[in-house]
Coordinates of C-alpha atoms in Angstrom, one line a residue:
Chain A
M15 CA 0.2 -0.1 0.0
T16 CA 2.6 2.5 1.2
A17 CA 4.8 1.7 -2.0
K18 CA 2.0 2.4 -4.1
A19 CA 1.1 5.7 -2.3
E20 CA 4.7 6.7 -2.6
R21 CA 5.0 5.6 -6.4
L22 CA 1.7 7.9 -6.9
V23 CA 2.9 10.8 -5.4
N24 CA 6.3 10.8 -7.1
L25 CA 4.6 10.3 -10.4
T26 CA 2.5 13.3 -9.5
V27 CA 5.6 15.4 -9.1
A28 CA 7.5 14.1 -12.0
L29 CA 4.7 14.8 -14.6
M30 CA 4.1 18.4 -12.9
D31 CA 7.8 19.2 -12.7
A32 CA 8.4 18.2 -16.5
S33 CA 8.3 21.0 -18.9
R34 CA 7.2 18.8 -22.0
P35 CA 4.8 15.6 -22.0
L36 CA 6.9 12.7 -21.0
R37 CA 6.7 9.3 -22.9
F38 CA 6.3 6.2 -20.7
G39 CA 9.8 5.0 -21.3
H40 CA 10.9 8.2 -19.9
I41 CA 8.7 8.0 -16.8
R42 CA 9.9 4.2 -16.2
E43 CA 13.4 5.6 -16.0
R44 CA 12.6 8.5 -13.8
V45 CA 10.0 7.4 -11.4
P46 CA 10.9 4.4 -8.9
G47 CA 8.5 1.6 -8.8
Y48 CA 8.1 1.2 -12.5
A49 CA 11.6 -0.6 -13.2
Q50 CA 11.2 -3.8 -11.9
G51 CA 9.4 -6.4 -13.8
D52 CA 8.8 -6.5 -17.6
A53 CA 7.6 -3.3 -19.5
E54 CA 4.4 -4.7 -20.3
S55 CA 3.3 -5.2 -16.6
A56 CA 4.9 -1.9 -15.6
R57 CA 3.0 -0.3 -18.4
R58 CA -0.4 -1.9 -17.1
M59 CA 0.6 -0.7 -13.6
F60 CA 1.0 2.8 -15.1
E61 CA -2.3 2.8 -16.7
R62 CA -4.1 2.0 -13.4
D63 CA -1.9 4.5 -11.5
K64 CA -3.0 7.3 -14.0
E65 CA -6.7 6.4 -13.4
D66 CA -6.1 6.4 -9.6
L67 CA -4.8 10.0 -9.8
R68 CA -7.7 11.2 -12.0
S69 CA -10.1 9.6 -9.7
I70 CA -8.7 11.8 -6.7
G71 CA -8.9 15.1 -9.1
V72 CA -5.3 15.1 -10.5
P73 CA -5.5 16.3 -14.1
V74 CA -3.2 13.9 -15.9
D75 CA -3.2 14.9 -19.6
T76 CA -2.6 12.4 -22.5
V77 CA -1.0 14.2 -25.4
A78 CA -0.4 12.9 -29.1
L79 CA 3.3 13.5 -29.6
D80 CA 3.0 13.1 -33.5
A81 CA 0.4 13.0 -36.0
S82 CA -0.2 9.2 -36.3
E83 CA -1.5 9.1 -32.9
A84 CA 1.1 6.2 -32.1
D85 CA 3.3 8.1 -29.8
W86 CA 1.7 9.4 -26.4
G87 CA 3.1 11.5 -23.6
Y88 CA 1.8 12.5 -20.3
R89 CA 1.8 15.6 -18.3
I90 CA 0.1 17.5 -15.3
D91 CA -0.5 21.4 -16.0
P92 CA 0.4 22.9 -12.6
R93 CA -2.0 25.7 -13.3
R94 CA -5.1 23.1 -13.8
Y95 CA -3.7 20.9 -10.8
A96 CA -3.6 23.7 -8.2
L97 CA -6.8 24.8 -6.3
P98 CA -7.8 28.2 -7.5
A99 CA -7.3 30.8 -4.7
V100 CA -10.1 30.6 -2.3
D101 CA -9.9 33.2 0.3
L102 CA -11.7 31.7 3.2
S103 CA -11.2 33.1 7.1
G104 CA -10.5 31.0 10.0
A105 CA -14.2 31.5 11.1
E106 CA -15.3 30.1 7.8
I107 CA -13.1 27.0 7.9
A108 CA -14.6 26.5 11.2
A109 CA -18.0 26.8 10.2
L110 CA -17.3 23.9 7.4
S111 CA -15.4 21.8 10.2
L112 CA -18.7 22.4 12.1
A113 CA -20.9 21.2 9.3
I114 CA -18.7 17.8 9.2
A115 CA -19.2 17.7 12.8
A116 CA -23.0 17.9 12.3
T117 CA -23.3 15.5 9.4
G118 CA -20.6 13.1 10.3
E119 CA -19.5 13.4 6.5
E120 CA -15.9 12.2 7.3
S121 CA -15.6 11.9 3.5
V122 CA -15.4 15.4 2.7
R123 CA -12.5 16.0 5.4
V124 CA -9.8 16.1 2.8
G125 CA -11.7 18.5 0.7
V126 CA -12.2 20.7 3.5
A127 CA -8.4 20.4 4.5
K128 CA -7.5 21.6 1.0
L129 CA -9.7 25.0 1.7
A130 CA -8.0 25.1 4.9
A131 CA -4.3 24.6 3.7
R132 CA -3.6 28.1 2.9
A133 CA -6.1 29.7 5.2
P134 CA -5.6 31.1 8.5
D135 CA -5.9 28.6 11.5
A136 CA -9.6 27.9 12.3
P137 CA -10.8 28.4 15.9
E138 CA -11.7 25.0 17.7
V139 CA -15.1 23.8 16.9
T140 CA -17.4 22.5 19.8
T141 CA -19.7 19.6 19.0
P142 CA -22.9 21.2 17.7
S143 CA -26.1 19.9 19.6
T144 CA -28.0 19.4 16.2
H145 CA -27.0 16.6 13.9
V146 CA -28.4 15.8 10.2
A147 CA -27.7 12.3 8.4
L148 CA -27.2 12.8 4.7
G149 CA -27.4 9.1 3.8
T150 CA -25.3 7.7 1.1
P151 CA -26.9 8.2 -2.3
T152 CA -24.4 6.8 -4.9
G153 CA -26.4 8.5 -7.6
V154 CA -25.7 11.9 -6.4
A155 CA -21.7 11.6 -7.2
A156 CA -22.7 10.3 -10.5
V157 CA -24.5 13.5 -11.5
A158 CA -21.7 15.7 -10.0
D159 CA -19.9 16.2 -12.9
P160 CA -22.6 16.3 -15.5
L161 CA -24.1 19.1 -13.1
V162 CA -20.8 21.3 -13.2
E163 CA -20.1 20.6 -16.8
H164 CA -23.7 21.3 -17.9
R165 CA -23.8 17.8 -19.9
A166 CA -27.1 15.9 -20.1
V167 CA -27.2 12.4 -18.6
T168 CA -29.1 9.2 -19.5
F169 CA -30.7 6.8 -17.1
R170 CA -33.5 4.0 -16.8
Y171 CA -36.1 5.3 -14.4
R172 CA -38.9 3.3 -12.5
D173 CA -41.5 5.8 -11.7
G174 CA -44.0 5.8 -8.6
L175 CA -46.1 3.5 -10.5
G176 CA -43.5 0.9 -11.2
V177 CA -43.2 1.8 -14.9
E178 CA -39.7 1.7 -16.2
T179 CA -38.6 4.1 -19.2
D180 CA -35.4 5.4 -20.6
R181 CA -34.8 9.1 -19.7
T182 CA -32.3 11.7 -21.2
V183 CA -32.2 14.6 -18.8
D184 CA -30.3 18.1 -18.4
P185 CA -29.4 18.0 -15.0
Y186 CA -30.3 21.4 -13.0
G187 CA -29.8 20.5 -9.6
V188 CA -30.1 17.7 -6.9
A189 CA -32.0 18.0 -3.5
L190 CA -32.3 16.2 -0.3
S191 CA -35.8 16.2 0.7
H192 CA -37.8 14.6 3.4
G193 CA -34.9 11.9 3.7
A194 CA -34.9 11.2 -0.2
W195 CA -32.5 12.5 -2.9
Y196 CA -33.9 14.3 -5.8
L197 CA -32.5 15.1 -9.3
V198 CA -34.3 18.0 -11.0
G199 CA -34.0 18.7 -14.8
F200 CA -35.2 19.3 -18.3
D201 CA -36.6 15.7 -19.5
H202 CA -35.9 15.2 -23.2
D203 CA -38.5 12.6 -23.7
R204 CA -41.2 14.4 -21.7
D205 CA -40.0 17.9 -23.2
D206 CA -40.6 19.3 -19.9
L207 CA -39.2 20.0 -16.3
R208 CA -39.2 16.8 -14.1
V209 CA -38.3 15.7 -10.6
F210 CA -36.6 12.4 -10.3
R211 CA -36.1 10.2 -7.0
I212 CA -32.6 8.9 -7.4
D213 CA -33.2 5.8 -5.3
R214 CA -35.7 4.9 -8.0
V215 CA -32.9 5.1 -10.8
V216 CA -32.3 1.5 -12.1
G217 CA -28.6 1.0 -12.9
D218 CA -26.1 3.6 -13.9
I219 CA -26.5 7.3 -14.4
V220 CA -24.4 8.0 -17.6
A221 CA -23.3 11.6 -19.0
V222 CA -23.8 12.0 -22.7
G223 CA -22.9 14.6 -25.2
A224 CA -20.5 17.5 -25.0
A225 CA -20.3 19.8 -22.2
G226 CA -22.0 23.4 -21.9
Q227 CA -25.0 21.9 -23.8
F228 CA -27.7 23.8 -21.9
D229 CA -28.3 26.8 -19.7
R230 CA -30.8 26.7 -16.5
P231 CA -33.7 29.0 -17.1
D232 CA -34.1 32.2 -15.3
G233 CA -36.2 31.9 -12.3
F234 CA -35.4 28.2 -11.9
D235 CA -35.6 27.3 -7.9
I236 CA -35.0 23.9 -7.0
A237 CA -36.6 24.0 -3.6
T238 CA -39.9 25.2 -5.3
E239 CA -39.7 22.3 -7.9
V240 CA -39.0 19.7 -5.2
D241 CA -41.5 21.0 -2.6
R242 CA -44.5 21.4 -5.3
P243 CA -46.2 18.3 -4.5
L244 CA -46.4 19.4 -0.8
R245 CA -47.7 22.9 -1.4
G246 CA -51.1 24.0 -2.6
E247 CA -53.8 26.7 -2.5
V248 CA -56.3 24.8 -0.2
D249 CA -57.7 26.4 3.0
A250 CA -59.3 23.6 4.9
L251 CA -61.1 23.4 8.3
L252 CA -61.3 20.1 10.2
A253 CA -63.0 19.6 13.7
V254 CA -60.7 17.5 15.9
A255 CA -61.3 15.6 19.0
P256 CA -59.5 17.1 22.0
D257 CA -57.2 14.1 22.4
A258 CA -55.8 14.4 18.9
T259 CA -55.7 18.2 18.4
W260 CA -52.0 18.1 19.0
R261 CA -51.4 15.9 15.8
A262 CA -53.1 18.3 13.6
L263 CA -50.9 21.2 15.1
R264 CA -47.8 19.2 14.5
R265 CA -48.7 19.0 10.8
G266 CA -49.0 22.7 10.3
G267 CA -52.6 23.3 11.7
V268 CA -53.9 26.2 13.6
V269 CA -56.6 26.2 16.3
R270 CA -59.3 28.7 15.3
S271 CA -62.1 28.0 17.8
T272 CA -63.4 25.3 20.1
R273 CA -66.9 23.8 19.5
D274 CA -69.5 23.2 22.3
D275 CA -68.6 19.4 22.5
G276 CA -64.8 20.3 23.1
W277 CA -63.6 19.6 19.7
S278 CA -61.2 22.0 18.1
I279 CA -61.8 23.9 14.8
V280 CA -58.4 23.7 13.2
E281 CA -57.3 25.6 10.0
L282 CA -54.6 24.2 7.3
S283 CA -53.9 27.2 5.2
R284 CA -52.5 27.0 1.6
A285 CA -52.0 23.2 1.9
H286 CA -52.0 20.9 -1.0
A287 CA -55.4 18.8 -1.3
D288 CA -53.6 15.5 -0.9
R289 CA -52.2 16.5 2.5
V290 CA -55.4 17.5 3.8
V291 CA -57.1 14.4 2.7
A292 CA -54.2 12.3 4.2
L293 CA -54.4 14.2 7.4
A294 CA -58.2 13.7 7.9
L295 CA -57.8 10.1 6.9
S296 CA -55.0 9.3 9.4
L297 CA -56.7 10.8 12.3
G298 CA -59.8 8.6 11.4
P299 CA -62.6 8.8 14.0
D300 CA -60.8 11.4 15.6
A301 CA -61.4 14.0 12.9
E302 CA -64.1 15.6 10.5
L303 CA -63.2 17.5 7.4
L304 CA -65.7 20.3 7.0
E305 CA -64.3 22.5 4.3
P306 CA -63.7 22.3 1.5
I307 CA -66.7 20.4 0.7
E308 CA -65.1 18.5 -2.5
L309 CA -62.3 17.1 -0.2
R310 CA -64.8 16.2 2.3
D311 CA -66.8 14.4 -0.3
D312 CA -63.4 12.8 -1.4
V313 CA -62.7 11.5 2.3
V314 CA -66.2 9.9 2.5
R315 CA -66.0 8.2 -1.0
R316 CA -62.5 6.8 0.1
L317 CA -63.8 5.6 3.7
K318 CA -66.7 3.9 2.0
D319 CA -64.5 2.1 -0.6
L320 CA -62.6 0.8 2.4
I321 CA -65.7 -0.7 4.0
R322 CA -67.1 -2.4 1.0
P323 CA -66.5 -6.1 1.2
T324 CA -63.3 -7.0 -0.3
R325 CA -63.5 -8.7 -3.8
R326 CA -60.7 -11.1 -4.5
R327 CA -58.6 -9.9 -6.9
R328 CA -56.8 -12.7 -8.9
Chain B
M26 CA -8.8 3.2 2.9
T27 CA -7.5 2.8 -0.6
A28 CA -4.0 3.8 -1.8
A29 CA -5.7 6.6 -3.8
D30 CA -7.3 7.8 -0.6
D31 CA -3.9 7.9 1.1
V32 CA -2.5 9.9 -1.8
A33 CA -5.1 12.4 -1.7
R34 CA -4.6 12.9 1.8
V35 CA -0.9 13.2 1.4
L36 CA -1.0 15.8 -1.7
T37 CA -3.2 18.0 0.8
L38 CA -1.2 17.4 3.8
V39 CA 2.0 18.6 2.3
P40 CA 0.7 22.4 1.6
W41 CA -1.3 22.3 4.7
L42 CA 2.2 21.4 6.7
L43 CA 4.1 24.0 4.4
E44 CA 1.9 26.7 5.8
R45 CA 2.2 25.3 9.5
P46 CA 6.1 25.1 10.1
G47 CA 6.3 23.1 13.5
V48 CA 2.7 22.3 13.8
S49 CA 2.0 19.3 16.4
V50 CA 1.2 15.7 15.2
D51 CA -2.1 16.2 17.3
E52 CA -3.3 19.3 15.3
A53 CA -2.7 17.6 11.8
A54 CA -4.4 14.4 12.9
A55 CA -7.5 16.5 13.8
A56 CA -7.4 18.5 10.8
F57 CA -7.5 15.5 8.7
G58 CA -9.7 13.3 10.9
V59 CA -7.2 10.5 11.3
D60 CA -5.2 9.1 14.0
R61 CA -1.5 9.9 15.0
A62 CA 0.1 6.7 13.5
T63 CA -1.5 7.7 10.2
I64 CA 0.1 11.3 10.2
A65 CA 3.5 9.6 11.3
A66 CA 3.3 7.3 8.4
D67 CA 2.2 10.0 6.0
V68 CA 5.3 12.0 7.2
D69 CA 7.4 9.3 6.6
L70 CA 6.1 8.7 3.1
I71 CA 6.8 12.2 2.2
G72 CA 10.4 11.9 2.9
Y73 CA 10.7 9.3 0.3
C74 CA 9.3 11.4 -2.4
G75 CA 10.7 14.3 -4.5
R76 CA 11.7 15.4 -8.0
P77 CA 13.1 12.7 -10.4
P78 CA 15.6 11.2 -10.5
L79 CA 15.3 11.5 -6.4
G80 CA 19.1 11.9 -6.1
G81 CA 20.7 14.0 -3.1
G82 CA 19.2 17.2 -3.4
D83 CA 15.9 16.0 -4.9
L84 CA 14.0 14.7 -2.0
F85 CA 11.6 16.4 0.2
E86 CA 12.6 17.0 3.7
A87 CA 10.0 15.6 6.3
S88 CA 10.6 14.8 10.1
I89 CA 9.0 14.8 13.2
V90 CA 11.2 16.1 15.9
G91 CA 9.7 16.1 19.6
D92 CA 6.1 15.9 18.3
R93 CA 6.5 18.9 15.9
I94 CA 6.3 18.3 12.1
V95 CA 8.7 20.1 9.8
V96 CA 8.4 19.6 5.8
T97 CA 10.7 21.8 3.6
M98 CA 12.0 21.6 -0.2
A99 CA 8.5 20.2 -1.4
D100 CA 7.8 23.5 -3.3
E101 CA 6.4 21.5 -6.4
L102 CA 3.3 20.4 -4.1
R103 CA 2.8 23.9 -2.4
H104 CA -0.7 24.0 -4.1
P105 CA -3.4 21.5 -2.9
V106 CA -5.4 19.7 -5.8
R107 CA -8.4 21.4 -7.0
L108 CA -11.5 20.0 -5.8
A109 CA -13.3 17.4 -8.0
P110 CA -16.8 18.5 -8.7
A111 CA -18.2 15.4 -6.8
E112 CA -16.2 16.6 -3.9
A113 CA -17.1 20.0 -3.9
L114 CA -21.0 18.9 -4.4
R115 CA -20.4 16.7 -1.3
I116 CA -19.2 19.7 0.7
V117 CA -21.8 21.9 -0.3
L118 CA -24.6 19.4 0.4
A119 CA -23.1 18.9 3.8
G120 CA -23.0 22.5 4.4
E121 CA -26.5 23.0 3.1
A122 CA -27.8 20.1 5.3
A123 CA -26.0 21.6 8.5
A124 CA -27.2 25.3 7.8
A125 CA -30.6 24.0 7.5
A126 CA -30.4 21.9 10.4
L127 CA -28.6 24.5 12.8
G128 CA -30.9 27.5 11.8
D129 CA -30.0 30.7 10.4
D130 CA -27.3 31.5 13.0
V131 CA -24.2 30.2 10.6
P132 CA -23.4 33.4 8.5
D133 CA -19.7 32.0 8.3
L134 CA -21.0 28.7 6.7
R135 CA -23.2 30.6 4.3
S136 CA -20.3 32.9 3.1
A137 CA -17.8 29.7 3.0
L138 CA -20.3 27.9 0.7
T139 CA -20.8 30.8 -1.5
Q140 CA -17.2 31.0 -2.0
L141 CA -16.8 27.5 -2.5
R142 CA -19.6 27.2 -5.0
R143 CA -17.9 30.0 -7.0
A144 CA -14.3 28.4 -7.2
A145 CA -15.6 24.7 -8.0
G146 CA -18.6 25.8 -10.3
V147 CA -21.1 23.8 -8.2
P148 CA -24.5 25.1 -9.3
E149 CA -26.5 27.3 -7.0
H150 CA -29.4 24.7 -7.5
V151 CA -28.8 22.5 -4.4
A152 CA -31.4 22.4 -1.8
V153 CA -31.7 20.6 1.6
L154 CA -35.4 20.5 2.8
F155 CA -36.8 19.1 5.9
D156 CA -40.1 17.9 7.3
E157 CA -42.2 20.9 8.6
D158 CA -44.0 18.5 10.9
G159 CA -43.1 19.4 14.6
E160 CA -41.2 22.6 13.5
A161 CA -42.7 24.7 16.2
L162 CA -40.9 22.6 18.8
I163 CA -37.3 23.2 17.5
G164 CA -36.9 26.6 18.9
P165 CA -37.8 25.7 22.3
L166 CA -35.9 22.5 22.5
R167 CA -32.7 24.3 21.1
D168 CA -33.0 26.9 24.0
A169 CA -33.5 24.1 26.6
I170 CA -30.5 22.2 25.2
A171 CA -28.3 25.3 25.3
D172 CA -29.6 26.5 28.8
D173 CA -29.0 23.1 30.2
R174 CA -32.7 22.4 31.3
Q175 CA -34.8 19.4 31.6
V176 CA -38.1 19.3 29.7
R177 CA -41.4 17.4 30.2
L178 CA -42.9 15.9 27.0
E179 CA -46.4 14.6 26.6
Y180 CA -45.2 11.6 24.1
Q181 CA -47.2 9.3 22.0
G182 CA -45.3 6.1 21.7
R183 CA -46.1 3.9 18.8
V184 CA -47.8 1.4 21.2
D185 CA -49.4 3.8 23.7
A186 CA -53.2 4.7 23.3
S187 CA -52.7 8.3 24.2
P188 CA -49.6 10.4 25.2
Q189 CA -47.6 9.7 28.2
A190 CA -45.6 12.1 30.5
R191 CA -41.9 11.8 30.0
V192 CA -39.1 13.9 31.8
V193 CA -36.3 14.1 29.5
D194 CA -32.5 15.7 29.7
P195 CA -32.5 17.0 26.3
W196 CA -29.1 16.4 24.4
A197 CA -29.3 17.0 21.0
L198 CA -31.9 17.2 17.7
H199 CA -31.2 14.9 15.1
V200 CA -32.5 14.7 11.4
T201 CA -32.9 11.4 10.0
D202 CA -34.7 10.6 6.8
G203 CA -36.1 14.3 6.8
S204 CA -37.5 13.8 10.2
W205 CA -36.8 15.6 13.3
Y206 CA -35.9 13.9 16.7
L207 CA -35.0 14.8 20.0
Q208 CA -32.1 12.7 21.8
G209 CA -31.8 12.6 25.4
W210 CA -32.1 10.8 28.8
D211 CA -35.5 9.4 29.5
H212 CA -35.9 9.5 33.2
G213 CA -38.6 6.9 33.2
A214 CA -36.9 4.4 31.1
A215 CA -33.6 5.3 32.8
G216 CA -31.8 5.3 29.3
G217 CA -30.9 7.4 26.3
R218 CA -33.8 7.7 23.8
N219 CA -35.0 9.2 20.4
F220 CA -38.1 11.2 20.5
R221 CA -39.9 11.9 17.1
L222 CA -40.8 15.7 17.3
D223 CA -44.2 15.1 15.6
R224 CA -45.3 12.6 18.4
I225 CA -44.8 15.3 21.0
A226 CA -48.1 16.4 21.9
D227 CA -47.0 19.0 24.4
L228 CA -43.6 20.4 25.8
E229 CA -42.8 22.1 29.0
R230 CA -39.4 23.5 30.0
L231 CA -38.4 22.6 33.7
D232 CA -36.3 24.8 36.2
D233 CA -34.2 21.6 36.9
A234 CA -30.7 21.5 35.5
R235 CA -29.9 18.1 33.2
A236 CA -28.8 15.5 35.5
H237 CA -27.2 13.1 32.8
P238 CA -24.3 14.7 30.4
A239 CA -24.9 14.3 26.8
R240 CA -23.6 11.3 25.2
P241 CA -23.9 10.2 21.6
I242 CA -26.6 7.5 21.0
A243 CA -27.4 5.8 17.8
P244 CA -29.7 7.5 15.5
P245 CA -33.4 6.5 15.5
R246 CA -33.9 3.0 13.6
Y247 CA -36.6 0.8 13.8
E248 CA -35.4 -2.5 15.7
A249 CA -37.7 -5.4 15.3
G250 CA -38.6 -7.1 18.7
V251 CA -39.4 -10.9 19.5
D252 CA -43.2 -9.9 20.0
D253 CA -43.3 -8.0 16.7
I254 CA -46.1 -9.0 14.3
T255 CA -45.3 -9.8 10.6
V256 CA -47.5 -7.9 8.1
E257 CA -47.8 -8.9 4.6
L258 CA -49.5 -6.3 2.1
R259 CA -50.2 -6.1 -1.7
L260 CA -49.9 -2.7 -2.9
G261 CA -51.5 -1.4 -6.0
P262 CA -49.5 0.9 -8.3
A263 CA -50.7 4.1 -6.7
D264 CA -50.0 2.8 -3.2
R265 CA -46.2 2.0 -3.7
W266 CA -45.1 5.3 -1.6
L267 CA -46.3 3.0 1.5
A268 CA -43.3 1.0 1.1
D269 CA -41.2 4.0 2.0
D270 CA -42.9 4.7 5.0
V271 CA -42.2 1.2 6.8
A272 CA -38.9 -0.7 7.3
V273 CA -39.5 -3.2 4.7
D274 CA -38.1 -6.7 5.2
E275 CA -38.8 -8.0 1.8
R276 CA -40.4 -6.6 -1.2
V277 CA -41.3 -8.1 -4.4
D278 CA -42.6 -6.6 -7.6
E279 CA -45.6 -7.9 -9.1
P280 CA -46.9 -7.9 -12.6
G281 CA -49.0 -4.7 -13.5
G282 CA -46.9 -2.3 -11.4
G283 CA -47.9 -3.6 -8.0
L284 CA -45.7 -4.6 -4.9
R285 CA -45.8 -7.0 -2.4
I286 CA -44.2 -6.0 0.9
R287 CA -43.4 -8.0 4.1
F288 CA -42.4 -6.0 7.4
R289 CA -42.7 -6.2 11.4
T290 CA -44.3 -3.9 13.5
D291 CA -45.0 -3.5 17.3
A292 CA -47.8 -1.5 16.7
L293 CA -50.7 -2.9 14.5
G294 CA -52.9 0.2 15.3
W295 CA -50.3 2.6 13.7
V296 CA -50.4 0.3 10.7
A297 CA -54.1 0.4 10.4
A298 CA -53.9 4.2 10.7
L299 CA -51.4 4.4 7.7
L300 CA -53.9 1.8 5.7
L301 CA -56.7 4.5 5.9
E302 CA -54.5 7.0 4.2
A303 CA -53.8 4.7 1.4
G304 CA -56.8 3.4 -0.7
P305 CA -58.7 0.3 -1.1
G306 CA -55.9 -0.7 -3.7
V307 CA -54.1 -2.3 -0.7
E308 CA -54.8 -5.8 0.1
V309 CA -53.9 -7.1 3.8
I310 CA -52.5 -10.5 3.2
T311 CA -51.6 -11.1 6.7
P312 CA -52.6 -10.7 9.4
K313 CA -56.4 -11.0 9.3
S314 CA -56.8 -8.8 12.3
L315 CA -55.2 -5.8 10.5
A316 CA -57.8 -6.1 7.8
V317 CA -60.5 -5.9 10.6
A318 CA -58.9 -3.1 12.3
R319 CA -58.8 -1.1 9.1
R320 CA -62.5 -1.7 8.4
D321 CA -63.5 -1.1 11.9
R322 CA -61.7 2.3 12.1
A323 CA -62.9 3.4 8.4
T324 CA -66.4 2.6 9.6
A325 CA -66.0 4.7 12.8
A326 CA -64.4 7.4 10.6
L327 CA -67.3 7.3 8.5
A328 CA -69.9 7.8 11.3
R329 CA -68.3 11.1 11.8
Y330 CA -69.7 12.3 8.4
E331 CA -72.8 10.2 8.0
P332 CA -74.4 9.4 11.6
I333 CA -76.2 6.2 11.6
A334 CA -80.0 7.0 11.9

């Protein structure tokens, strides 16, 4: 392990230090670790090392040294290697460390250390009393490059009804909402903006086409798009039993008055119709949806459907 | 940890050390989230690296003298490697999640993320959203934690018929799967517990100081117990969301877009309430008592709307 890490660091320095692209033969002479064994296995080792360096963000360029493209050289451009100047204060570095402590995201520790390397020393971070778990969505890493490079992606998607289709999407952004990860973008097959749950992607997300293919529309706001199913225009009134009133309050309701029988009249304002019906149904016999009348009818119809003798499907 | 991880750390450690001559091993270990032995091994490795052909004057100088680290002659690596897009995105997402969870009181985090986005080209369009259920309790609970005060909760346990009083030493708030939890010492149960904020019926701040110091406990996760009941449901295409709301042990896709799921629960009443939210497209395979409970609950609910003459 150590031998390999040492070889990769020396390879990085050699490719950055060279004034011209280096042929593999030259690299083999100059960097310890490639001289042993036969040329072919050394070559394969070099190919793997090159990919390992790229995987951690080191820009190893492959350059054709003649027109026939039979002769290749390799180099690292120091300007593309180096982190651009980011002028963070010690307090800002401490804030990023606090974010690691609050999320437990040890995977970003080296990234934050890159930002901290040339910044003033950060004040010590105390353990925050609020924690948030991000989960490990593999699909999010796969859309990172296309998102930054403005490239389209394709993937196979299983929608909420279980139907699978192939999609081609311009990725506009990602969101973590209510515990699930979402990709929002322009869906070429639907010719419209769509929100995709990343855990419903079947297989890999693959970048297609060239960089810089699309622009995000003005006024696009990802929080609005992802939250759309939860927001609405409905103002609803429910009568709720005294013991269950708190449940309606935790779901955003406000008590407007109390009925003679002790039940609370709870108002939900600017709510989505589905949320209103779901709340009334989940409270069961502890609630009565009073307004709007169409949603009240909807609740009655759904309850009747549940009581009807079950017909065996099959 | 792979060799690539080690290389990523070493390439960042060198410029970090060049800016901090004589820094202690402990400070470096804290900044990189690794132990002292890893830092010592890294410094040793740096001493074997340098410019080709690695002759006398080509090697980097790296040593630990009396717990102080000194690296010189490594000017080629004075800059850290630029952030890969996935790396920058992950930092931004962690930062956004922390900012959302910690409230608005983090101006330094906001400004750090703005600069990072600009430097790394991470689009503005990254968002982290949480449940609003129970939101009104976050402020008072934060204050109680900060002021080191006990609280009394009226808490609706999954298996209780109605909310029960609990005295809790509040330790921390936790967001898991988008939902808010309070972690703290439960005096009645004499142990660390998680409480879902949307099941707290009432909250009262007490004058007593916390008796049990905060300690980390596992985030909330449903653990099946020996007395649990196994539930099997057949979901219609429109009811597949239900599989996201329970800890599913087995899920099998069915022809036509449906789904069959199996899970365990200690609170059949809670599942019956959930089934009322779903439509008649959900078929209860087992247990039969759940199908009966659903029908009884729906009948009682309907009586609110259409009183039986």
